[in-house]
């Protein structure tokens, strides 16, 4: 009898917890200020400790990365050699184009593109699950960081600020299943949307099957996005396929930003 | 202990990915609390730290809270059957809970209209339990410290020898 009472009590507690979870999920969907306040409070409370732990463990993390990279070192070296040769050619071409562009703009009396106003930030943690792929930064509203701002590093676009607390913020990385960013293919200029997937791949959607797309082409941010500056590198096309029943191509991108080695980033406040 | 696990997981988790599979230190700590301190503590800590993780992660609050509370429930149910405190049984609990976690998570993903990659799920179901077991062997002895009846290696009871 005691066993059944205990079992009944245990199941009752579990049912109560399930009900509480449903209430919590409902509150999130309704986006109550109370939930946002709790999120901000918790992020600011755990932020300093998280920053210290992250800084403490960084060398160990880099060691793991080093071991992983060492295995593919030769292949990487050869690929980089080839890329370097191509980039040198492109660079020479770019310098000429820049000079020509400046001269033409001056002729047309147009303003040159203004520099971006950025806020440097340090990555202090990650939220990784199959539901999400986010990083936490040590800057927030106090430093002028707002939701929707683009986050970049020296490799390219990292993500978009999804939530800004007072002294920390969360960045939705471009491989997050909820991420969706306007993009262009560099050579064909075709417009599409870069989206994350549940298994952390990055897709380029809404590219018509008649568009010319090839593996290796680069993808950049489009000028149509409100918060993200145009022409920021996103990634390289690594897979293209067509489905006869679909008007759009199936394209996968390899992001330039290595999310594993993220350490310092820049939040673009305006441009 | 679970608070430390939460901070370590959020700060260090990305570095310790193994074939794109994250380790779940919080799950292991919740199982350990449920086994060592009892059902009530396990459920309470599972729910509380799951909710904190949900709120900090900014995803749908309640999902991790439910999953971790459910983990505590399963671990406690195993212990209620009167099994002996043997490490192989602990590892079996961790294995079962990890598999159940992955299935529940996939179902919830499906309910919330996320894409599910079956191949990826299969790979995770093969590798994640192994990963969890390795971490359990490192973390669990910390929870077992100071307990009168310590967990033992092997399948046979000392009294039986």
Short mmCIF file of C-alpha atoms in Angstrom, two decimals:
data_model
loop_
_atom_site.label_atom_id
_atom_site.label_comp_id
_atom_site.label_asym_id
_atom_site.label_seq_id
_atom_site.Cartn_x
_atom_site.Cartn_y
_atom_site.Cartn_z
CA UNK A 1 0.00 0.00 0.00
CA UNK A 2 2.87 2.30 0.98
CA UNK A 3 4.60 1.55 -2.31
CA UNK A 4 1.50 2.56 -4.28
CA UNK A 5 1.08 5.72 -2.21
CA UNK A 6 4.69 6.66 -2.85
CA UNK A 7 4.36 5.87 -6.54
CA UNK A 8 1.12 7.89 -6.75
CA UNK A 9 2.83 10.82 -5.01
CA UNK A 10 5.82 10.65 -7.38
CA UNK A 11 3.61 10.64 -10.46
CA UNK A 12 1.55 13.51 -9.01
CA UNK A 13 4.72 15.61 -8.58
CA UNK A 14 5.77 14.81 -12.15
CA UNK A 15 2.34 15.82 -13.46
CA UNK A 16 2.56 19.11 -11.51
CA UNK A 17 5.97 19.76 -13.08
CA UNK A 18 4.60 19.01 -16.56
CA UNK A 19 1.79 21.53 -15.95
CA UNK A 20 4.34 24.12 -14.76
CA UNK A 21 6.41 23.49 -17.91
CA UNK A 22 3.35 24.01 -20.11
CA UNK A 23 2.63 27.28 -18.26
CA UNK A 24 6.27 28.36 -18.75
CA UNK A 25 6.10 27.54 -22.49
CA UNK A 26 2.83 29.49 -22.82
CA UNK A 27 4.36 32.51 -21.08
CA UNK A 28 7.31 32.38 -23.52
CA UNK A 29 5.05 32.27 -26.55
CA UNK A 30 3.01 35.19 -25.21
CA UNK A 31 6.28 37.10 -24.73
CA UNK A 32 5.42 38.57 -21.35
CA UNK A 33 7.72 41.29 -19.96
CA UNK A 34 8.15 39.12 -16.88
CA UNK A 35 9.80 36.40 -18.98
CA UNK A 36 12.05 38.91 -20.75
CA UNK A 37 12.99 40.43 -17.37
CA UNK A 38 13.87 36.97 -15.99
CA UNK A 39 15.99 36.21 -19.07
CA UNK A 40 17.86 39.48 -18.77
CA UNK A 41 18.33 39.06 -15.00
CA UNK A 42 19.65 35.51 -15.30
CA UNK A 43 22.03 36.41 -18.12
CA UNK A 44 23.43 39.33 -16.14
CA UNK A 45 23.64 37.21 -12.96
CA UNK A 46 25.49 34.27 -14.53
CA UNK A 47 27.40 36.41 -17.08
CA UNK A 48 30.47 37.33 -14.94
CA UNK A 49 30.94 33.74 -13.67
CA UNK A 50 30.47 32.42 -17.20
CA UNK A 51 33.05 34.88 -18.54
CA UNK A 52 35.62 33.73 -15.96
CA UNK A 53 35.01 30.04 -16.65
CA UNK A 54 35.16 30.65 -20.39
CA UNK A 55 38.45 32.55 -20.08
CA UNK A 56 39.84 29.87 -17.76
CA UNK A 57 38.96 27.00 -20.09
CA UNK A 58 39.89 28.76 -23.36
CA UNK A 59 43.47 27.36 -23.52
CA UNK A 60 42.16 23.80 -23.03
CA UNK A 61 39.54 24.43 -25.70
CA UNK A 62 42.19 25.69 -28.10
CA UNK A 63 44.24 22.57 -27.39
CA UNK A 64 41.30 20.38 -28.47
CA UNK A 65 40.88 22.52 -31.59
CA UNK A 66 44.59 22.21 -32.27
CA UNK A 67 44.50 18.41 -32.08
CA UNK A 68 41.51 18.34 -34.41
CA UNK A 69 43.14 20.71 -36.90
CA UNK A 70 46.48 18.86 -36.82
CA UNK A 71 44.86 15.76 -38.35
CA UNK A 72 43.86 17.68 -41.49
CA UNK A 73 46.89 19.94 -41.58
CA UNK A 74 48.40 18.92 -44.94
CA UNK A 75 45.10 19.03 -46.83
CA UNK A 76 44.36 22.39 -45.30
CA UNK A 77 47.79 23.73 -46.22
CA UNK A 78 47.40 22.77 -49.90
CA UNK A 79 43.91 24.22 -50.07
CA UNK A 80 45.12 27.44 -48.47
CA UNK A 81 48.05 27.67 -50.89
CA UNK A 82 45.64 27.49 -53.83
CA UNK A 83 43.27 29.96 -52.24
CA UNK A 84 46.13 32.31 -51.49
CA UNK A 85 47.21 32.35 -55.14
CA UNK A 86 43.67 33.12 -56.24
CA UNK A 87 43.29 35.82 -53.59
CA UNK A 88 46.51 37.54 -54.70
CA UNK A 89 45.14 37.80 -58.22
CA UNK A 90 41.78 39.00 -56.90
CA UNK A 91 43.49 41.54 -54.66
CA UNK A 92 45.37 43.11 -57.56
CA UNK A 93 42.13 43.29 -59.48
CA UNK A 94 40.33 44.76 -56.47
CA UNK A 95 42.85 47.55 -56.02
CA UNK A 96 42.35 48.59 -59.64
CA UNK A 97 38.60 48.44 -59.28
CA UNK A 98 38.70 50.48 -56.08
CA UNK A 99 40.70 53.23 -57.75
CA UNK A 100 38.32 53.20 -60.70
CA UNK A 101 35.29 53.16 -58.40
CA UNK A 102 36.55 56.14 -56.38
CA UNK A 103 37.19 58.12 -59.53
CA UNK A 104 33.73 57.35 -60.91
CA UNK A 105 32.01 58.21 -57.60
CA UNK A 106 33.84 61.51 -57.47
CA UNK A 107 32.67 62.20 -60.98
CA UNK A 108 29.09 61.49 -59.90
CA UNK A 109 29.48 63.47 -56.61
CA UNK A 110 28.33 60.47 -54.56
CA UNK A 111 29.36 59.93 -50.93
CA UNK A 112 31.73 57.07 -50.35
CA UNK A 113 30.35 54.33 -48.15
CA UNK A 114 30.63 55.33 -44.50
CA UNK A 115 32.56 53.19 -42.08
CA UNK A 116 30.67 50.92 -39.76
CA UNK A 117 30.27 51.84 -36.09
CA UNK A 118 31.16 48.71 -34.19
CA UNK A 119 31.37 47.48 -30.63
CA UNK A 120 34.04 44.88 -29.86
CA UNK A 121 32.81 42.00 -27.72
CA UNK A 122 34.05 38.81 -26.18
CA UNK A 123 32.25 35.48 -26.46
CA UNK A 124 31.54 34.17 -22.95
CA UNK A 125 29.47 31.10 -23.67
CA UNK A 126 27.41 29.05 -26.04
CA UNK A 127 23.88 27.70 -26.03
CA UNK A 128 23.98 24.65 -28.23
CA UNK A 129 21.17 22.15 -28.59
CA UNK A 130 19.12 20.80 -31.43
CA UNK A 131 16.67 23.64 -30.78
CA UNK A 132 19.22 26.40 -31.04
CA UNK A 133 22.75 27.56 -31.77
CA UNK A 134 23.55 30.75 -29.94
CA UNK A 135 26.52 32.48 -28.38
CA UNK A 136 26.63 34.86 -25.44
CA UNK A 137 28.63 38.11 -25.55
CA UNK A 138 29.86 40.32 -22.72
CA UNK A 139 28.21 43.48 -24.08
CA UNK A 140 24.63 44.63 -23.77
CA UNK A 141 22.34 47.64 -23.78
CA UNK A 142 24.80 49.67 -21.70
CA UNK A 143 27.27 49.49 -24.59
CA UNK A 144 24.56 50.40 -27.11
CA UNK A 145 23.90 46.88 -28.32
CA UNK A 146 20.32 46.29 -29.48
CA UNK A 147 18.39 43.30 -30.72
CA UNK A 148 18.69 42.74 -34.46
CA UNK A 149 22.26 44.08 -34.82
CA UNK A 150 24.66 42.04 -36.95
CA UNK A 151 27.69 40.35 -35.37
CA UNK A 152 30.81 39.69 -37.43
CA UNK A 153 34.38 38.55 -36.96
CA UNK A 154 37.41 38.65 -39.23
CA UNK A 155 36.06 35.66 -41.17
CA UNK A 156 32.57 36.96 -41.91
CA UNK A 157 29.04 37.10 -40.56
CA UNK A 158 28.57 35.31 -37.25
CA UNK A 159 24.93 36.02 -36.48
CA UNK A 160 22.35 38.49 -35.24
CA UNK A 161 21.77 39.74 -31.69
CA UNK A 162 18.60 37.95 -30.60
CA UNK A 163 18.35 39.26 -27.05
CA UNK A 164 20.11 42.15 -25.32
CA UNK A 165 20.41 42.26 -21.55
CA UNK A 166 22.00 45.15 -19.63
CA UNK A 167 25.56 43.89 -19.75
CA UNK A 168 25.37 40.80 -21.94
CA UNK A 169 23.57 39.65 -25.03
CA UNK A 170 22.75 36.53 -26.99
CA UNK A 171 23.67 36.10 -30.64
CA UNK A 172 21.68 33.80 -32.87
CA UNK A 173 24.36 32.16 -35.00
CA UNK A 174 23.65 31.72 -38.69
CA UNK A 175 23.31 27.93 -38.26
CA UNK A 176 20.52 28.30 -35.68
CA UNK A 177 17.28 26.70 -36.94
CA UNK A 178 15.45 30.01 -36.34
CA UNK A 179 18.04 32.14 -38.17
CA UNK A 180 17.02 33.75 -41.47
CA UNK A 181 19.16 36.37 -43.22
CA UNK A 182 18.80 37.98 -46.65
CA UNK A 183 21.71 37.07 -48.91
CA UNK A 184 23.10 37.33 -52.42
CA UNK A 185 25.25 34.96 -54.46
CA UNK A 186 28.36 36.95 -55.33
CA UNK A 187 28.70 36.14 -59.04
CA UNK A 188 25.10 35.64 -60.20
CA UNK A 189 23.74 38.33 -57.82
CA UNK A 190 20.73 36.04 -57.17
CA UNK A 191 18.84 36.94 -54.00
CA UNK A 192 17.99 34.31 -51.40
CA UNK A 193 17.66 33.67 -47.70
CA UNK A 194 20.34 32.01 -45.57
CA UNK A 195 18.74 29.73 -43.01
CA UNK A 196 20.01 27.39 -40.30
CA UNK A 197 18.79 23.85 -39.80
CA UNK A 198 18.18 21.63 -36.79
CA UNK A 199 21.41 19.74 -37.45
CA UNK A 200 23.53 22.93 -37.67
CA UNK A 201 23.89 23.06 -41.43
CA UNK A 202 23.36 26.33 -43.30
CA UNK A 203 21.08 26.44 -46.32
CA UNK A 204 20.53 29.09 -48.96
CA UNK A 205 16.87 29.08 -49.84
CA UNK A 206 14.66 30.73 -52.48
CA UNK A 207 17.19 30.59 -55.31
CA UNK A 208 15.26 29.82 -58.49
CA UNK A 209 16.28 26.63 -60.27
CA UNK A 210 17.10 28.64 -63.41
CA UNK A 211 19.69 30.72 -61.55
CA UNK A 212 23.33 29.98 -62.28
CA UNK A 213 24.86 28.55 -59.11
CA UNK A 214 28.12 26.64 -58.74
CA UNK A 215 29.94 24.99 -55.88
CA UNK A 216 32.62 27.28 -54.47
CA UNK A 217 30.76 30.51 -55.20
CA UNK A 218 30.55 32.96 -52.31
CA UNK A 219 27.46 34.17 -50.52
CA UNK A 220 27.25 37.68 -49.06
CA UNK A 221 24.62 39.63 -47.16
CA UNK A 222 22.12 41.47 -49.34
CA UNK A 223 21.44 45.19 -49.27
CA UNK A 224 17.73 44.55 -48.65
CA UNK A 225 18.11 43.64 -44.99
CA UNK A 226 17.20 46.36 -42.49
CA UNK A 227 19.72 45.55 -39.76
CA UNK A 228 22.51 43.74 -41.54
CA UNK A 229 24.97 45.74 -43.66
CA UNK A 230 25.33 44.56 -47.24
CA UNK A 231 28.31 42.68 -48.70
CA UNK A 232 29.45 40.92 -45.55
CA UNK A 233 30.86 37.50 -46.34
CA UNK A 234 28.64 34.65 -45.14
CA UNK A 235 30.06 31.49 -46.65
CA UNK A 236 30.91 29.37 -49.64
CA UNK A 237 28.46 27.17 -51.54
CA UNK A 238 29.37 23.54 -50.94
CA UNK A 239 26.38 21.63 -52.31
CA UNK A 240 23.82 22.33 -55.04
CA UNK A 241 20.95 20.07 -56.04
CA UNK A 242 17.68 20.30 -57.89
CA UNK A 243 14.36 18.65 -57.18
CA UNK A 244 12.00 18.36 -60.19
CA UNK A 245 9.04 19.13 -57.89
CA UNK A 246 10.62 22.27 -56.44
CA UNK A 247 11.06 25.61 -58.19
CA UNK A 248 13.99 26.43 -55.93
CA UNK A 249 17.44 24.89 -55.84
CA UNK A 250 18.66 23.10 -52.73
CA UNK A 251 21.85 24.82 -51.71
CA UNK A 252 24.08 24.27 -48.71
CA UNK A 253 26.67 26.73 -47.52
CA UNK A 254 29.84 26.29 -45.54
CA UNK A 255 30.02 29.41 -43.32
CA UNK A 256 33.33 31.29 -43.29
CA UNK A 257 33.05 31.91 -39.56
CA UNK A 258 34.30 28.98 -37.50
CA UNK A 259 31.82 28.90 -34.64
CA UNK A 260 34.02 26.61 -32.58
CA UNK A 261 36.87 29.09 -32.40
CA UNK A 262 34.77 32.19 -31.79
CA UNK A 263 36.48 34.36 -29.21
CA UNK A 264 36.25 38.02 -30.13
CA UNK A 265 33.60 39.52 -32.40
CA UNK A 266 32.27 42.92 -33.46
CA UNK A 267 28.67 44.07 -33.12
CA UNK A 268 27.76 46.43 -35.95
CA UNK A 269 25.78 49.25 -34.35
CA UNK A 270 25.32 51.32 -37.50
CA UNK A 271 26.78 51.69 -40.95
CA UNK B 1 27.32 21.48 -8.05
CA UNK B 2 24.59 21.67 -10.72
CA UNK B 3 25.08 25.46 -10.94
CA UNK B 4 28.77 24.85 -11.68
CA UNK B 5 27.77 22.21 -14.23
CA UNK B 6 25.44 24.74 -15.87
CA UNK B 7 28.17 27.37 -16.16
CA UNK B 8 30.77 24.85 -17.37
CA UNK B 9 28.38 23.45 -19.96
CA UNK B 10 27.48 26.88 -21.31
CA UNK B 11 31.08 28.08 -21.34
CA UNK B 12 32.97 24.98 -22.39
CA UNK B 13 30.40 22.81 -24.13
CA UNK B 14 31.17 24.01 -27.65
CA UNK B 15 34.85 23.05 -27.29
CA UNK B 16 34.07 19.51 -26.17
CA UNK B 17 31.81 18.62 -29.06
CA UNK B 18 32.56 15.15 -30.37
CA UNK B 19 31.40 14.54 -33.95
CA UNK B 20 28.98 17.50 -33.51
CA UNK B 21 27.49 15.88 -30.42
CA UNK B 22 27.22 18.00 -27.29
CA UNK B 23 27.76 16.52 -23.88
CA UNK B 24 25.05 17.05 -21.29
CA UNK B 25 26.66 17.65 -17.94
CA UNK B 26 23.45 18.93 -16.38
CA UNK B 27 21.62 15.71 -17.24
CA UNK B 28 24.35 13.67 -15.56
CA UNK B 29 24.27 15.88 -12.45
CA UNK B 30 20.47 15.65 -12.25
CA UNK B 31 20.64 11.85 -12.51
CA UNK B 32 23.32 11.80 -9.81
CA UNK B 33 21.26 14.01 -7.49
CA UNK B 34 18.20 11.87 -8.09
CA UNK B 35 20.13 8.70 -7.26
CA UNK B 36 22.11 10.02 -4.30
CA UNK B 37 19.68 12.48 -2.68
CA UNK B 38 16.38 11.04 -3.79
CA UNK B 39 13.48 11.57 -6.12
CA UNK B 40 12.26 14.90 -4.71
CA UNK B 41 15.62 16.63 -4.96
CA UNK B 42 16.22 15.23 -8.43
CA UNK B 43 12.89 16.50 -9.73
CA UNK B 44 13.28 19.90 -8.06
CA UNK B 45 16.83 20.47 -9.30
CA UNK B 46 16.02 19.09 -12.75
CA UNK B 47 13.07 21.42 -13.11
CA UNK B 48 14.86 24.46 -11.65
CA UNK B 49 18.10 24.20 -13.63
CA UNK B 50 16.25 23.17 -16.79
CA UNK B 51 14.16 26.32 -16.45
CA UNK B 52 17.26 28.46 -15.85
CA UNK B 53 18.87 26.96 -18.96
CA UNK B 54 15.70 27.63 -20.97
CA UNK B 55 15.53 31.24 -19.82
CA UNK B 56 19.24 31.88 -20.36
CA UNK B 57 19.16 30.18 -23.73
CA UNK B 58 16.10 32.19 -24.71
CA UNK B 59 14.30 29.25 -26.16
CA UNK B 60 10.85 27.97 -25.27
CA UNK B 61 10.86 27.94 -21.47
CA UNK B 62 9.80 24.62 -20.02
CA UNK B 63 11.37 22.25 -22.55
CA UNK B 64 14.64 21.59 -20.74
CA UNK B 65 12.81 21.91 -17.40
CA UNK B 66 10.54 19.05 -18.45
CA UNK B 67 13.33 16.95 -19.93
CA UNK B 68 15.58 17.18 -16.86
CA UNK B 69 12.70 16.59 -14.43
CA UNK B 70 11.74 13.55 -16.48
CA UNK B 71 15.38 12.35 -16.32
CA UNK B 72 15.26 12.55 -12.53
CA UNK B 73 11.98 10.64 -12.54
CA UNK B 74 13.40 7.81 -14.65
CA UNK B 75 16.59 7.57 -12.57
CA UNK B 76 14.55 7.48 -9.36
CA UNK B 77 12.25 4.81 -10.77
CA UNK B 78 15.31 2.63 -11.47
CA UNK B 79 16.47 3.07 -7.89
CA UNK B 80 13.01 2.27 -6.51
CA UNK B 81 13.26 -1.20 -8.02
CA UNK B 82 15.86 -1.92 -5.33
CA UNK B 83 18.91 -2.36 -7.51
CA UNK B 84 22.32 -2.58 -5.87
CA UNK B 85 24.73 0.33 -6.00
CA UNK B 86 26.93 -0.95 -8.79
CA UNK B 87 28.62 1.20 -11.43
CA UNK B 88 27.46 -0.97 -14.38
CA UNK B 89 23.88 -0.31 -13.29
CA UNK B 90 24.56 3.41 -12.98
CA UNK B 91 25.93 3.39 -16.52
CA UNK B 92 22.84 1.50 -17.67
CA UNK B 93 20.68 4.24 -16.12
CA UNK B 94 22.72 6.93 -17.89
CA UNK B 95 22.48 5.02 -21.17
CA UNK B 96 18.69 4.60 -20.92
CA UNK B 97 18.10 8.20 -19.83
CA UNK B 98 20.28 9.58 -22.66
CA UNK B 99 18.38 7.55 -25.25
CA UNK B 100 15.01 8.57 -23.81
CA UNK B 101 16.20 12.20 -23.76
CA UNK B 102 17.08 12.11 -27.44
CA UNK B 103 13.73 10.58 -28.39
CA UNK B 104 11.74 13.04 -26.23
CA UNK B 105 13.77 15.95 -27.62
CA UNK B 106 13.15 14.78 -31.20
CA UNK B 107 9.42 14.46 -30.50
CA UNK B 108 9.29 17.95 -29.00
CA UNK B 109 11.22 19.30 -31.99
CA UNK B 110 8.68 17.68 -34.27
CA UNK B 111 5.81 19.16 -32.24
CA UNK B 112 7.33 22.63 -32.48
CA UNK B 113 7.74 22.25 -36.25
CA UNK B 114 11.53 21.94 -36.42
CA UNK B 115 13.26 19.77 -39.02
CA UNK B 116 14.40 16.37 -37.74
CA UNK B 117 17.30 14.67 -39.46
CA UNK B 118 16.85 10.96 -38.86
CA UNK B 119 20.45 10.09 -39.82
CA UNK B 120 21.77 12.70 -37.38
CA UNK B 121 19.43 11.40 -34.68
CA UNK B 122 20.63 7.85 -35.29
CA UNK B 123 24.27 8.90 -35.03
CA UNK B 124 23.51 10.78 -31.81
CA UNK B 125 21.70 7.77 -30.38
CA UNK B 126 24.83 5.71 -30.99
CA UNK B 127 27.46 8.14 -29.78
CA UNK B 128 25.87 10.36 -27.14
CA UNK B 129 25.29 7.58 -24.57
CA UNK B 130 28.98 6.65 -24.79
CA UNK B 131 29.95 10.25 -24.28
CA UNK B 132 27.56 10.56 -21.33
CA UNK B 133 28.97 7.37 -19.79
CA UNK B 134 32.54 8.69 -19.97
CA UNK B 135 31.54 11.95 -18.30
CA UNK B 136 29.51 10.08 -15.67
CA UNK B 137 32.61 8.14 -14.68
CA UNK B 138 34.38 11.46 -14.10
CA UNK B 139 31.57 13.35 -12.40
CA UNK B 140 29.61 10.80 -10.38
CA UNK B 141 32.30 10.04 -7.77
CA UNK B 142 32.04 13.69 -6.68
CA UNK B 143 28.37 13.16 -5.81
CA UNK B 144 29.13 9.86 -4.13
CA UNK B 145 31.64 11.42 -1.71
CA UNK B 146 30.56 11.22 1.92
CA UNK B 147 27.91 8.58 1.27
CA UNK B 148 27.72 5.69 3.74
CA UNK B 149 27.10 3.08 1.09
CA UNK B 150 29.54 3.71 -1.76
CA UNK B 151 28.98 2.67 -5.35
CA UNK B 152 31.07 -0.32 -6.36
CA UNK B 153 32.57 -1.66 -9.56
CA UNK B 154 31.68 -5.15 -10.80
CA UNK B 155 28.44 -7.05 -10.98
CA UNK B 156 28.67 -9.20 -7.85
CA UNK B 157 27.95 -8.01 -4.31
CA UNK B 158 30.78 -8.14 -1.80
CA UNK B 159 28.59 -10.17 0.58
CA UNK B 160 28.15 -12.82 -2.09
CA UNK B 161 31.92 -13.41 -2.39
#
